[in-house]
Coordinates of C-alpha atoms in Angstrom, one line a residue:
M102 CA 5.3 85.3 89.3
T103 CA 3.5 82.2 88.5
P104 CA 6.2 80.1 85.7
H105 CA 4.4 79.0 82.0
R106 CA 2.8 75.6 82.1
E107 CA 2.7 73.5 79.1
E108 CA -0.5 70.6 78.5
P109 CA 0.3 67.6 76.6
P110 CA -1.3 66.7 74.0
R111 CA -4.9 64.8 74.5
V112 CA -4.4 61.6 73.3
V113 CA -7.8 60.2 71.5
P114 CA -9.0 57.2 72.2
A115 CA -8.7 54.2 69.2
S116 CA -12.4 53.4 70.4
R117 CA -13.8 57.2 69.2
A118 CA -10.8 57.6 66.1
V119 CA -12.2 54.6 64.5
F120 CA -15.9 55.3 65.2
T121 CA -15.0 59.2 63.2
S122 CA -13.2 57.5 60.6
R123 CA -16.1 55.1 59.8
A124 CA -18.7 59.0 60.4
V125 CA -16.6 60.2 57.5
L126 CA -16.6 56.8 55.2
L127 CA -20.3 56.7 55.4
A128 CA -20.5 60.4 54.9
V129 CA -18.7 59.9 51.7
A130 CA -20.6 57.5 51.3
G131 CA -23.4 58.4 50.9
V132 CA -22.6 61.9 49.2
V133 CA -21.4 60.0 46.7
T134 CA -25.3 57.8 46.6
M135 CA -26.5 61.1 45.8
L136 CA -24.4 61.7 43.1
G137 CA -25.7 59.0 40.9
C138 CA -22.4 56.6 41.4
S139 CA -21.3 53.4 42.7
P140 CA -18.9 52.5 44.7
T141 CA -15.7 50.5 43.7
I142 CA -15.5 47.2 45.5
A143 CA -12.1 46.0 46.9
P144 CA -11.3 42.4 46.0
A145 CA -12.4 39.9 48.8
G146 CA -9.3 37.9 48.9
P147 CA -5.9 40.3 50.0
T148 CA -2.9 39.9 47.9
D149 CA 0.2 39.9 47.6
V150 CA 3.5 39.9 45.6
S151 CA 6.1 37.3 43.9
A152 CA 9.3 37.4 44.5
T153 CA 9.3 37.4 40.6
G154 CA 7.2 40.4 41.4
S155 CA 4.2 40.2 40.0
E156 CA 0.9 40.2 42.0
R157 CA -1.1 37.2 43.0
A158 CA -3.8 36.8 45.0
V159 CA -4.1 35.1 47.9
P160 CA -7.1 32.7 48.2
A161 CA -8.9 33.6 51.2
R162 CA -9.1 30.8 54.4
A163 CA -12.7 30.3 54.7
G164 CA -15.4 30.6 52.1
P165 CA -15.5 29.7 48.3
P166 CA -12.4 31.7 45.9
T167 CA -14.0 34.6 44.7
T168 CA -13.9 35.6 41.4
A169 CA -10.8 37.8 41.9
T170 CA -8.7 34.7 43.4
R171 CA -6.9 33.0 40.8
R172 CA -6.4 29.3 39.9
E173 CA -3.0 27.8 40.3
N174 CA -3.4 25.3 37.4
P175 CA -6.5 26.4 35.5
Q176 CA -7.5 24.1 33.3
P177 CA -7.6 25.1 29.2
E178 CA -11.0 25.9 27.9
V179 CA -12.4 23.2 25.6
A180 CA -14.3 24.4 23.6
P181 CA -18.7 23.0 22.4
T182 CA -18.0 20.8 20.6
A183 CA -21.4 21.7 17.5
A184 CA -24.1 18.9 17.4
P185 CA -24.6 17.7 13.5
S186 CA -26.9 19.0 11.4
A187 CA -29.8 16.3 11.1
D188 CA -29.7 17.6 6.9
A189 CA -25.3 17.4 7.0
P190 CA -24.4 14.8 4.7
A191 CA -22.7 12.1 6.7
A192 CA -19.4 10.9 7.2
T193 CA -17.8 8.1 4.5
T194 CA -14.9 6.3 4.4
P195 CA -13.5 6.2 1.7
V196 CA -12.5 2.6 -0.1
A197 CA -9.8 1.7 -2.9
E198 CA -10.7 0.8 -6.5
T199 CA -10.9 -2.8 -6.9
P200 CA -9.9 -2.9 -10.9
V201 CA -12.1 -4.2 -13.4
P202 CA -10.8 -6.9 -15.6
A203 CA -10.5 -6.3 -18.9
G204 CA -12.9 -9.1 -20.0
P205 CA -14.5 -12.6 -18.1
P206 CA -13.0 -13.7 -15.0
L207 CA -10.0 -16.6 -14.4
P208 CA -11.6 -19.8 -13.1
A209 CA -10.7 -19.4 -9.7
G210 CA -9.6 -21.9 -8.0
T211 CA -7.3 -23.2 -10.4
T212 CA -3.5 -23.8 -10.2
I213 CA -1.3 -23.5 -13.4
L214 CA 2.4 -24.6 -12.7
Q215 CA 5.4 -22.7 -15.8
I216 CA 7.5 -24.7 -16.4
G217 CA 11.2 -23.1 -18.3
D218 CA 14.6 -22.2 -18.3
S219 CA 15.8 -18.2 -17.6
F220 CA 12.9 -16.3 -19.2
A221 CA 10.0 -18.0 -17.4
G222 CA 11.5 -17.6 -14.3
A223 CA 11.4 -14.0 -15.8
L224 CA 8.0 -14.1 -16.8
G225 CA 6.4 -16.1 -13.3
I226 CA 7.0 -14.4 -10.6
D227 CA 5.4 -11.0 -11.7
L228 CA 3.0 -13.8 -13.7
N229 CA 2.1 -15.3 -10.6
R230 CA 1.8 -12.8 -8.8
E231 CA -0.5 -10.6 -11.4
L232 CA -2.8 -14.7 -10.8
K233 CA -3.4 -14.6 -7.2
G234 CA -4.7 -11.4 -7.2
Q235 CA -7.5 -13.3 -9.9
G236 CA -7.3 -16.3 -7.6
V237 CA -5.4 -18.7 -9.5
H238 CA -3.1 -20.9 -8.0
G239 CA 0.4 -20.7 -10.0
V240 CA 3.8 -22.7 -9.3
L241 CA 7.3 -21.7 -11.3
K242 CA 9.4 -24.2 -12.1
Y243 CA 12.3 -22.5 -13.9
E244 CA 15.8 -24.1 -14.7
T245 CA 18.3 -21.3 -16.3
S246 CA 20.5 -22.3 -19.3
T247 CA 18.5 -25.4 -20.2
Y248 CA 17.0 -26.1 -23.1
I249 CA 14.5 -28.0 -25.0
P250 CA 15.6 -31.6 -25.3
T251 CA 15.9 -30.6 -21.6
W252 CA 13.1 -30.5 -20.4
A253 CA 11.9 -33.3 -22.4
G254 CA 13.2 -35.9 -21.3
K255 CA 13.5 -34.6 -17.6
K256 CA 11.8 -36.6 -15.0
D257 CA 11.2 -34.1 -13.1
L258 CA 8.5 -33.2 -14.4
D259 CA 5.7 -35.7 -14.0
E260 CA 6.2 -35.7 -10.2
Y261 CA 5.0 -31.9 -10.6
L262 CA 2.4 -32.3 -12.9
S263 CA 1.6 -35.7 -10.4
R264 CA 1.9 -32.7 -7.1
F265 CA 0.5 -30.3 -8.2
H266 CA -2.3 -31.3 -10.7
P267 CA -2.4 -28.2 -13.3
D268 CA -5.0 -27.2 -15.0
L269 CA -2.9 -25.5 -17.3
V270 CA 1.5 -26.4 -18.6
L271 CA 3.0 -23.2 -19.8
I272 CA 6.3 -23.5 -21.1
T273 CA 8.8 -21.2 -21.8
L274 CA 11.6 -22.5 -23.8
G275 CA 13.8 -21.9 -26.8
A276 CA 16.0 -18.8 -26.0
N277 CA 18.8 -20.7 -25.7
E278 CA 18.8 -22.5 -28.8
L279 CA 18.4 -19.6 -31.5
L280 CA 21.6 -20.4 -32.6
I281 CA 21.2 -24.1 -33.5
P282 CA 22.1 -24.8 -37.3
D283 CA 19.0 -26.6 -37.8
P284 CA 15.7 -25.6 -36.1
A285 CA 13.7 -28.1 -37.7
Q286 CA 15.4 -30.9 -35.8
R287 CA 13.5 -29.4 -32.6
A288 CA 10.6 -30.8 -34.1
P289 CA 10.1 -34.0 -32.4
T290 CA 11.7 -33.1 -29.3
I291 CA 8.9 -30.4 -28.9
H292 CA 7.2 -33.2 -30.2
R293 CA 7.8 -35.3 -27.5
L294 CA 8.1 -32.9 -24.4
V295 CA 4.0 -31.3 -25.4
G296 CA 3.2 -35.2 -25.1
R297 CA 4.8 -35.5 -21.2
L298 CA 2.3 -33.1 -20.4
G299 CA -0.9 -36.3 -20.8
G300 CA -3.8 -33.8 -22.6
R301 CA -3.5 -30.6 -20.7
A302 CA -3.9 -27.4 -21.9
C303 CA -1.3 -26.1 -22.2
V304 CA 0.6 -22.9 -23.9
W305 CA 4.1 -21.8 -25.4
V306 CA 5.3 -18.8 -24.4
A307 CA 7.8 -18.1 -27.0
P308 CA 10.1 -14.8 -24.9
P309 CA 10.4 -11.9 -26.7
L310 CA 13.0 -12.2 -29.5
W311 CA 16.0 -9.0 -28.9
H312 CA 17.9 -6.9 -31.2
G313 CA 19.8 -8.8 -33.4
A314 CA 18.6 -12.9 -32.6
R315 CA 16.9 -15.0 -35.2
P316 CA 13.4 -15.8 -35.4
A317 CA 13.7 -19.0 -37.2
L318 CA 13.3 -21.8 -34.1
L319 CA 10.1 -19.7 -32.8
Q320 CA 8.5 -20.5 -35.6
T321 CA 9.7 -24.9 -36.2
I322 CA 8.0 -24.4 -32.3
R323 CA 4.9 -22.3 -33.7
E324 CA 4.6 -25.0 -36.2
S325 CA 5.7 -28.2 -33.6
C326 CA 3.9 -28.0 -30.3
A327 CA -0.2 -28.5 -31.0
P328 CA -1.7 -29.0 -29.1
C329 CA -0.7 -26.7 -27.1
V330 CA -1.6 -23.2 -28.1
Y331 CA 1.2 -20.8 -29.2
L332 CA 2.1 -17.0 -27.4
D333 CA 4.4 -14.9 -29.7
S334 CA 5.9 -12.4 -26.9
S335 CA 7.2 -10.6 -29.7
A336 CA 3.9 -9.5 -31.1
L337 CA 2.4 -9.3 -27.7
V338 CA 5.1 -6.3 -26.4
P339 CA 7.3 -5.1 -28.9
D340 CA 10.2 -2.9 -27.9
L341 CA 10.4 -4.6 -24.6
E342 CA 13.3 -2.6 -21.8
R343 CA 16.0 -5.5 -21.5
M344 CA 18.4 -5.4 -18.5
R345 CA 21.9 -4.1 -19.7
D346 CA 22.8 -8.4 -20.8
H347 CA 20.1 -6.3 -24.3
I348 CA 18.5 -9.9 -23.9
H349 CA 16.5 -10.2 -20.6
P350 CA 13.4 -8.1 -19.6
S351 CA 14.2 -4.8 -17.1
M352 CA 12.2 -5.4 -14.1
Q353 CA 10.1 -2.9 -15.3
G354 CA 10.3 -4.9 -18.0
R355 CA 9.3 -8.2 -17.0
K356 CA 5.7 -6.5 -14.9
I357 CA 4.5 -5.3 -18.8
W358 CA 5.1 -9.3 -20.0
A359 CA 3.1 -10.1 -17.2
K360 CA 0.4 -7.9 -17.1
A361 CA 0.1 -8.8 -21.1
V362 CA 0.5 -12.4 -21.1
L363 CA -2.5 -12.0 -18.3
E364 CA -4.7 -10.4 -20.4
W365 CA -3.9 -12.6 -23.4
L366 CA -5.0 -16.0 -21.1
R367 CA -8.3 -14.2 -20.7
E368 CA -8.7 -13.3 -24.2
H369 CA -8.3 -16.3 -25.6
R370 CA -9.5 -19.1 -22.5
D371 CA -12.3 -20.3 -23.6
P372 CA -14.7 -20.0 -21.0
N373 CA -17.4 -22.8 -22.5
G374 CA -15.0 -25.1 -22.3
Q375 CA -15.8 -28.4 -21.1
R376 CA -12.4 -27.5 -18.6
P377 CA -11.6 -24.4 -16.8
W378 CA -8.5 -23.4 -18.9
D379 CA -9.1 -25.0 -22.4
M380 CA -8.1 -22.5 -24.9
K381 CA -10.7 -21.2 -28.5
A382 CA -9.0 -22.1 -31.2
P383 CA -5.5 -19.9 -32.8
S384 CA -9.1 -19.0 -35.6
E385 CA -10.8 -17.7 -33.3

């Protein structure tokens, strides 16, 4: 009896297997084409999986990146800027409004000298700031706790006049001597002080009276300060806010007083005078 031999399995050559696979693929592609469908094309670049589990495309070694290749550092997309329309109004830069003077302009380039006591200091700092905005140079010389006789005989006054050549002199004195028994006795001293100004234009800015202050001395000043013009601050700024001493103006009160004096000067200056700071007659 002849023994049965098992034949080994036939091995198909790789070339034939590849040929057979390609034939099958071509047949399938033909069927799909006949049915009117387009086959899906796989991305050209191979992909791999990152350590985070997200899939990323690996660019091919040769040739430009395809649409399926992801950039490592994508640039943000910038929206195109629309061209301005010819009918659109041009953008304008807002311009700060310049305050319009209430009256005629002040004589720019002139100098105002203010002398006096602590009330001169309370007025003068803010007033000089206001004057500067009008092109006028302000000079303040004051000493606290001084009196009309102090300035009538003060040697520094001549130095101030020759040094600054003021076109207008403002005197603010009287607050420290409202309680003198006989205010009329100050009249000759007032005349002497005004006479030392050498005929310059001048205004006696009386201190704004506080509650309980005696007005008798201010009346003497009003009657004796000619040719200076008298400015009644109590009438100009009534109910002025005061500091804790209830006498001197508060910081806000000083600003109000200064603005009021500036407008008073503007209103009472004679624009037709021979000198830039000639004042109108009191009756005008």
